Short mmCIF file of C-alpha atoms and ligand atoms in Angstrom, two decimals:
data_model
loop_
_atom_site.label_atom_id
_atom_site.label_comp_id
_atom_site.label_asym_id
_atom_site.label_seq_id
_atom_site.Cartn_x
_atom_site.Cartn_y
_atom_site.Cartn_z
CA MET A 1 -0.12 0.02 -0.01
CA ARG A 2 2.89 2.06 0.97
CA ASP A 3 4.82 1.53 -2.09
CA ALA A 4 1.97 2.09 -4.28
CA ALA A 5 1.32 5.15 -2.93
CA ILE A 6 5.05 6.79 -3.15
CA ALA A 7 5.01 5.33 -6.81
CA ALA A 8 2.06 7.24 -7.46
CA PHE A 9 3.03 10.22 -6.25
CA GLU A 10 6.41 9.96 -7.53
CA ALA A 11 4.66 9.28 -11.15
CA ALA A 12 2.71 12.58 -10.93
CA THR A 13 4.61 15.28 -13.40
CA ASP A 14 1.95 18.25 -12.10
CA LEU A 15 -0.08 19.31 -9.01
CA ASP A 16 -3.38 17.79 -11.12
CA GLU A 17 -2.01 14.71 -11.31
CA LEU A 18 -0.37 14.57 -7.79
CA LYS A 19 -4.19 15.62 -6.96
CA GLN A 20 -5.32 12.31 -8.10
CA ALA A 21 -2.79 10.61 -6.91
CA ARG A 22 -3.61 12.09 -3.11
CA LEU A 23 -7.16 11.16 -3.40
CA ASP A 24 -6.70 7.76 -4.56
CA HIS A 25 -3.92 6.91 -1.79
CA ALA A 26 -4.15 9.50 0.80
CA GLY A 27 -8.15 10.41 0.44
CA ASP A 28 -10.81 9.01 2.46
CA ARG A 29 -11.39 6.08 0.15
CA SER A 30 -7.93 5.35 -0.29
CA PRO A 31 -6.93 1.10 1.06
CA ILE A 32 -4.52 2.80 3.55
CA ALA A 33 -8.17 4.86 5.26
CA LEU A 34 -10.10 1.75 5.03
CA ALA A 35 -7.65 -0.07 6.22
CA ASN A 36 -6.97 2.14 8.76
CA ARG A 37 -10.78 1.82 9.76
CA GLU A 38 -10.87 -1.90 10.17
CA ILE A 39 -8.59 -1.39 12.97
CA GLY A 40 -11.59 -1.07 14.96
CA ALA A 41 -12.44 -4.65 13.99
CA LEU A 42 -9.40 -6.57 14.75
CA PRO A 43 -9.51 -8.87 18.25
CA PRO A 44 -7.97 -6.22 20.86
CA GLN A 45 -4.38 -7.91 20.77
CA ALA A 46 -4.12 -7.26 17.10
CA ARG A 47 -4.78 -4.23 16.89
CA LYS A 48 -1.72 -2.01 18.88
CA GLU A 49 0.26 -3.79 16.35
CA ALA A 50 -2.27 -3.18 13.17
CA GLY A 51 -1.95 0.39 14.39
CA ALA A 52 1.33 1.28 14.49
CA ARG A 53 2.19 -0.30 10.81
CA ILE A 54 -0.46 1.47 9.76
CA GLY A 55 0.52 4.82 11.74
CA LYS A 56 4.02 4.17 10.31
CA ALA A 57 2.68 3.42 6.56
CA ARG A 58 0.58 6.30 6.88
CA GLY A 59 3.58 8.59 7.91
CA ALA A 60 5.89 7.97 5.00
CA ILE A 61 2.90 8.24 2.77
CA ASN A 62 2.36 11.99 4.16
CA LYS A 63 6.10 12.59 4.06
CA ALA A 64 6.64 11.19 0.30
CA LEU A 65 3.21 13.18 -0.47
CA ALA A 66 4.81 16.66 0.78
CA GLU A 67 7.58 16.37 -0.81
CA ARG A 68 6.44 15.89 -3.79
CA GLN A 69 4.19 18.64 -3.61
CA ALA A 70 6.89 20.78 -2.81
CA VAL A 71 9.01 19.69 -5.76
CA LEU A 72 5.88 19.83 -8.32
CA GLU A 73 5.37 23.49 -6.88
CA VAL A 74 8.96 24.39 -7.79
CA GLU A 75 8.29 23.35 -11.06
CA HIS A 76 4.55 24.81 -11.72
CA GLU A 77 6.37 28.12 -10.28
CA GLU A 78 9.35 28.34 -12.68
CA ARG A 79 6.45 26.95 -15.51
CA MET A 80 4.74 30.14 -15.15
CA LEU A 81 6.99 32.33 -14.96
CA VAL A 82 8.44 31.29 -18.55
CA THR A 83 5.23 30.50 -20.10
CA GLU A 84 3.49 34.10 -18.75
CA THR A 85 6.53 36.22 -19.45
CA VAL A 86 5.47 39.54 -21.41
CA ASP A 87 7.40 40.58 -24.28
CA VAL A 88 7.35 43.95 -24.06
CA SER A 89 8.66 44.59 -27.62
CA LEU A 90 5.85 43.16 -29.47
CA PRO A 91 4.05 45.02 -31.33
CA THR A 92 -0.10 45.13 -30.17
CA ALA A 93 -3.54 46.18 -31.68
CA ARG A 94 -2.61 49.68 -29.87
CA ARG A 95 -5.89 51.99 -29.65
CA ARG A 96 -5.33 55.15 -31.34
CA ARG A 97 -4.61 57.88 -28.82
CA GLY A 98 -6.53 61.13 -28.15
CA SER A 99 -5.90 64.10 -28.99
CA ARG A 100 -5.62 67.94 -27.58
CA HIS A 101 -8.37 69.82 -28.89
CA PRO A 102 -6.84 72.54 -30.90
CA LEU A 103 -8.94 75.72 -29.47
CA THR A 104 -7.37 74.53 -26.29
CA MET A 105 -3.67 74.87 -28.01
CA GLN A 106 -4.75 77.84 -29.78
CA SER A 107 -5.96 79.29 -26.13
CA GLU A 108 -2.37 78.53 -24.92
CA VAL A 109 -0.43 80.36 -28.01
CA ILE A 110 -2.14 83.19 -27.21
CA ALA A 111 -1.87 82.99 -23.69
CA ASP A 112 2.14 82.47 -24.37
CA VAL A 113 1.65 86.20 -26.88
CA PHE A 114 0.41 87.94 -23.85
CA VAL A 115 3.04 86.15 -21.13
CA ALA A 116 5.67 87.16 -23.19
CA MET A 117 5.08 90.75 -23.05
CA GLY A 118 4.55 90.56 -19.15
CA TRP A 119 1.00 90.29 -19.15
CA GLU A 120 -0.97 87.70 -16.11
CA ILE A 121 -3.90 85.22 -17.64
CA ALA A 122 -7.08 85.53 -15.31
CA GLU A 123 -10.13 83.14 -15.55
CA GLY A 124 -13.19 83.59 -14.13
CA PRO A 125 -16.62 81.53 -13.67
CA MET A 126 -18.67 80.82 -17.11
CA VAL A 127 -21.62 81.24 -14.87
CA GLU A 128 -21.67 84.68 -13.70
CA ALA A 129 -23.59 87.33 -11.66
CA GLU A 130 -25.58 89.96 -14.15
CA TRP A 131 -24.15 92.44 -12.27
CA LEU A 132 -20.24 91.37 -13.42
CA ASN A 133 -21.60 90.20 -17.08
CA PHE A 134 -23.62 93.69 -17.38
CA ASP A 135 -24.36 96.48 -14.68
CA ALA A 136 -20.51 96.75 -14.26
CA LEU A 137 -19.97 97.38 -17.79
CA ASN A 138 -22.18 100.09 -17.80
CA LEU A 139 -24.73 97.99 -18.93
CA GLY A 140 -27.53 98.66 -16.68
CA ALA A 141 -31.04 97.11 -16.56
CA ASP A 142 -32.56 98.85 -19.35
CA HIS A 143 -29.48 99.87 -21.77
CA PRO A 144 -30.24 99.32 -24.94
CA ALA A 145 -27.53 97.29 -25.97
CA ARG A 146 -28.12 94.96 -23.56
CA THR A 147 -30.18 93.06 -26.96
CA MET A 148 -27.02 92.90 -28.76
CA GLN A 149 -25.75 90.23 -26.85
CA ASP A 150 -28.81 87.34 -26.60
CA THR A 151 -28.46 86.25 -22.81
CA PHE A 152 -28.88 82.58 -21.49
CA TRP A 153 -30.70 83.91 -18.26
CA THR A 154 -30.76 80.99 -15.67
CA VAL A 155 -34.04 80.18 -13.52
CA PRO A 156 -35.08 81.34 -11.56
CA ALA A 157 -34.64 85.25 -12.99
CA GLU A 158 -34.61 86.86 -9.33
CA ASN A 159 -31.48 85.31 -9.03
CA HIS A 160 -29.95 87.23 -11.30
CA VAL A 161 -27.36 84.87 -13.06
CA VAL A 162 -26.53 84.59 -16.38
CA LEU A 163 -23.80 82.39 -18.76
CA ARG A 164 -21.54 85.29 -18.97
CA THR A 165 -22.05 86.45 -22.76
CA HIS A 166 -18.80 87.74 -22.72
CA THR A 167 -14.93 87.56 -20.94
CA SER A 168 -15.68 91.21 -20.15
CA PRO A 169 -16.79 90.54 -16.68
CA VAL A 170 -13.60 89.01 -15.89
CA GLN A 171 -12.07 92.93 -16.63
CA ALA A 172 -14.49 93.66 -13.74
CA ARG A 173 -13.42 90.84 -11.56
CA THR A 174 -9.82 91.82 -12.00
CA MET A 175 -10.40 95.40 -11.44
CA LEU A 176 -12.81 95.35 -8.17
CA THR A 177 -9.91 92.94 -6.55
CA ARG A 178 -6.03 94.15 -7.74
CA LYS A 179 -4.81 97.79 -7.74
CA PRO A 180 -3.68 99.27 -11.06
CA PRO A 181 -1.22 98.92 -13.15
CA ILE A 182 -3.34 95.70 -14.31
CA TYR A 183 -2.40 93.89 -17.50
CA VAL A 184 -4.43 91.20 -17.83
CA ALA A 185 -5.81 88.80 -20.56
CA CYS A 186 -8.77 86.45 -20.16
CA PRO A 187 -9.37 83.90 -22.01
CA GLY A 188 -12.85 81.37 -21.61
CA ARG A 189 -15.83 80.26 -22.94
CA VAL A 190 -18.99 82.44 -23.58
CA PHE A 191 -22.75 81.86 -24.40
CA ARG A 192 -25.06 83.46 -26.13
CA THR A 193 -28.49 82.10 -27.69
CA ASP A 194 -26.98 82.10 -31.33
CA GLU A 195 -28.62 79.66 -33.88
CA TYR A 196 -25.82 76.75 -34.40
CA ASP A 197 -24.89 77.39 -37.99
CA ALA A 198 -21.20 77.06 -39.92
CA THR A 199 -20.64 80.65 -38.38
CA HIS A 200 -22.40 80.96 -35.26
CA SER A 201 -22.48 78.77 -31.94
CA PRO A 202 -24.31 79.14 -29.01
CA MET A 203 -20.98 78.68 -26.81
CA PHE A 204 -17.63 79.78 -27.98
CA HIS A 205 -14.27 81.22 -26.99
CA GLN A 206 -13.39 85.04 -26.18
CA VAL A 207 -10.07 86.52 -25.04
CA GLU A 208 -10.05 89.67 -23.29
CA GLY A 209 -7.24 91.78 -22.70
CA LEU A 210 -7.44 94.96 -20.26
CA VAL A 211 -4.59 97.35 -19.82
CA VAL A 212 -5.11 99.91 -16.89
CA ASP A 213 -2.58 102.34 -15.71
CA GLU A 214 -1.54 106.04 -15.95
CA GLY A 215 -1.21 107.78 -19.17
CA ILE A 216 -3.22 104.71 -21.03
CA THR A 217 -4.49 106.04 -24.78
CA MET A 218 -5.87 104.35 -27.55
CA ALA A 219 -2.42 104.65 -29.37
CA HIS A 220 -1.56 101.76 -26.80
CA LEU A 221 -3.98 99.94 -27.58
CA LYS A 222 -3.52 99.88 -31.50
CA GLY A 223 -0.12 99.21 -30.66
CA SER A 224 -1.03 96.05 -28.60
CA LEU A 225 -3.57 94.65 -31.02
CA ASP A 226 -0.72 95.26 -33.90
CA HIS A 227 1.74 93.02 -31.56
CA LEU A 228 -0.78 90.47 -31.13
CA ALA A 229 -1.56 90.29 -34.62
CA THR A 230 2.19 89.66 -35.69
CA ALA A 231 2.82 87.13 -33.59
CA LEU A 232 -0.16 84.91 -34.74
CA TYR A 233 -0.66 86.05 -38.04
CA GLY A 234 2.74 86.40 -39.34
CA GLU A 235 4.67 89.34 -40.26
CA GLY A 236 3.49 92.09 -42.38
CA ILE A 237 -0.42 91.76 -41.11
CA THR A 238 -2.34 95.05 -40.98
CA THR A 239 -5.05 96.22 -38.35
CA ARG A 240 -7.96 98.91 -38.77
CA PHE A 241 -10.53 100.26 -36.27
CA ARG A 242 -13.88 100.94 -37.30
CA PRO A 243 -15.72 103.35 -35.26
CA SER A 244 -18.37 101.22 -32.96
CA TYR A 245 -19.89 101.20 -29.64
CA PHE A 246 -19.39 99.14 -26.45
CA PRO A 247 -21.16 100.64 -23.28
CA PHE A 248 -17.77 99.80 -21.65
CA THR A 249 -15.50 101.79 -23.96
CA GLU A 250 -15.40 105.04 -25.17
CA PRO A 251 -14.48 105.70 -28.08
CA SER A 252 -14.80 102.10 -29.05
CA ALA A 253 -13.79 100.37 -32.38
CA GLU A 254 -14.08 97.27 -34.24
CA VAL A 255 -10.75 95.87 -35.04
CA ASP A 256 -10.34 94.37 -38.64
CA LEU A 257 -7.31 92.37 -39.56
CA ARG A 258 -6.19 92.54 -43.31
CA CYS A 259 -7.18 89.60 -45.07
CA PHE A 260 -3.80 87.27 -45.22
CA VAL A 261 -5.07 85.07 -47.94
CA CYS A 262 -5.90 87.87 -50.72
CA ARG A 263 -4.23 90.97 -48.76
CA GLY A 264 -6.62 92.90 -50.05
CA GLU A 265 -6.19 92.03 -54.27
CA ASN A 266 -8.57 89.90 -56.11
CA SER A 267 -10.69 90.06 -53.26
CA ASP A 268 -13.46 89.27 -54.67
CA GLU A 269 -12.40 86.00 -55.34
CA CYS A 270 -11.45 85.28 -51.75
CA ARG A 271 -13.24 82.99 -49.27
CA THR A 272 -11.90 84.17 -46.55
CA CYS A 273 -13.11 87.90 -46.11
CA ARG A 274 -15.74 87.35 -48.89
CA GLY A 275 -14.88 90.14 -51.17
CA GLU A 276 -14.07 92.63 -48.26
CA GLY A 277 -10.17 92.50 -48.20
CA TRP A 278 -10.49 92.93 -44.53
CA ILE A 279 -11.80 90.44 -41.70
CA GLU A 280 -13.14 91.30 -38.45
CA TRP A 281 -11.83 90.04 -35.80
CA GLY A 282 -13.12 91.89 -32.32
CA GLY A 283 -14.09 94.84 -30.61
CA CYS A 284 -11.88 97.17 -28.43
CA GLY A 285 -11.76 100.69 -26.71
CA VAL A 286 -10.72 103.10 -24.07
CA VAL A 287 -11.87 101.79 -20.53
CA ASN A 288 -15.48 103.90 -20.21
CA PRO A 289 -14.68 106.07 -17.16
CA ARG A 290 -18.01 104.91 -15.47
CA VAL A 291 -16.76 100.99 -15.53
CA LEU A 292 -13.44 102.14 -13.60
CA ILE A 293 -15.79 104.06 -11.54
CA ALA A 294 -17.84 100.96 -10.70
CA CYS A 295 -15.15 98.97 -10.00
CA GLY A 296 -13.46 101.57 -7.21
CA ILE A 297 -10.79 103.14 -9.69
CA ASP A 298 -10.33 106.63 -9.72
CA PRO A 299 -10.73 107.64 -13.40
CA GLU A 300 -8.61 111.06 -13.09
CA VAL A 301 -5.52 108.94 -12.19
CA TYR A 302 -5.83 105.87 -13.85
CA SER A 303 -6.82 105.10 -18.06
CA GLY A 304 -6.95 102.14 -19.55
CA PHE A 305 -8.01 99.83 -22.74
CA ALA A 306 -9.81 96.97 -23.15
CA PHE A 307 -10.47 94.63 -26.51
CA GLY A 308 -11.99 91.11 -26.73
CA PHE A 309 -11.76 88.72 -30.11
CA GLY A 310 -12.81 85.05 -30.96
CA ILE A 311 -10.29 82.37 -30.38
CA ASP A 312 -12.47 80.59 -32.27
CA ARG A 313 -12.38 83.19 -35.40
CA THR A 314 -8.81 83.61 -35.03
CA PHE A 315 -8.03 79.53 -35.24
CA MET A 316 -10.17 79.71 -38.34
CA PHE A 317 -8.79 82.44 -39.69
CA ARG A 318 -5.29 81.22 -39.68
CA HIS A 319 -6.16 77.90 -40.58
CA GLY A 320 -8.31 78.91 -43.44
CA LEU A 321 -11.96 77.22 -42.22
CA ASP A 322 -14.99 78.63 -43.27
CA ASP A 323 -17.04 76.31 -40.71
CA LEU A 324 -16.57 76.15 -36.88
CA ARG A 325 -18.84 73.34 -36.60
CA PRO A 326 -16.36 70.58 -36.49
CA LEU A 327 -14.58 72.52 -33.88
CA PHE A 328 -17.60 71.80 -31.24
CA GLU A 329 -18.26 68.15 -32.64
CA GLY A 330 -15.86 66.36 -30.98
CA ASP A 331 -14.64 63.92 -33.80
CA VAL A 332 -11.13 63.25 -32.40
CA ARG A 333 -9.67 62.89 -36.37
CA PHE A 334 -10.34 66.79 -36.81
CA SER A 335 -8.21 67.50 -33.80
CA ALA A 336 -5.73 64.77 -34.50
CA ALA A 337 -5.50 66.46 -38.10
CA PHE A 338 -3.69 69.59 -36.57
CA GLY A 339 -1.28 67.56 -34.61
CA THR A 340 0.45 69.02 -31.96
CA GLU A 341 1.54 71.84 -33.29
CA ILE A 342 -0.89 74.89 -34.71
N1 LIG B 1 -16.91 92.26 -24.87
C1 LIG B 1 -17.12 92.57 -26.39
C2 LIG B 1 -18.33 91.40 -27.23
O1 LIG B 1 -18.45 90.62 -26.60
C3 LIG B 1 -15.71 92.75 -27.00
C4 LIG B 1 -15.25 94.22 -26.52
C5 LIG B 1 -14.23 93.80 -25.06
C6 LIG B 1 -15.54 95.21 -26.54
C7 LIG B 1 -13.71 94.38 -25.02
C8 LIG B 1 -14.33 96.20 -26.14
C9 LIG B 1 -13.80 96.00 -25.09
O2 LIG B 1 -18.52 92.11 -28.03
#
């Protein structure tokens, strides 16, 4: 019995076979277990001797089992190490990597130009107090120019909270919390109840520039915008101001860029400027003294300029796109087409 068991354990080549051998030779129904059970049926004088013999045999069987178990476990371990090795150099069916959004990159490129001029970058909330989005900017409740900006109101209306219609409330926030000199740029998302089409979206991106310091004039504004335009569109780009109106600036202007595709020549065929020779880039002006007062800055000492332009538009102009929708539809192939440099 003992020898048969030991031989069976030796013959087992892996842990599964050993398990079977254990059940056969050391389990409850194995010959040795049955023999053990029969001891009780023996005459008393034979029991002691039989018990000792069977006990010894069981000891030997268990020892052989444990030894074989240890050997096979080591072998199993070694086999696993070999068969489960991962070859990290093998090519795999990789998932396509995602891509940074071109507008994120465009915002960073714009922010870098400001930072290089020594300006700070400021951000504000997209859900904004009506007072900061409008009143602080000289757009009181009855101001007709409020209708220029088709506003998303949050409910209940008594809370006076809007989705900001422009980045200009960040100007107000900055002036309320900081003393001049102020040189800040505020990029961010803005919202208007515009119908979604090739050139409009209810959510788009603007960057606001604000300078408040002693002796600031419209000339500083023009110089800063010229510098920005050159940095973003390349040497030789021209800007022009057209008189305009914003409640928060006086005087105010629209700023246009000389069309860098047709440069104003043969403009009739140009898709970028649609025959105008110029493309509209943003709004700007000298900060209205009423805004300075609302924000606790003395207009006798300080003056400033502000401007705002579209980040999406800037991106579209730079890449000759005439439909902004792909920018907002989340197709990674569109983003990936622009790579990591824009
Ligand atoms: N906030 C204006 C707009 O969204 C742009 C602007 C900013 C104009 C700063 C003047 C000064 O239309």
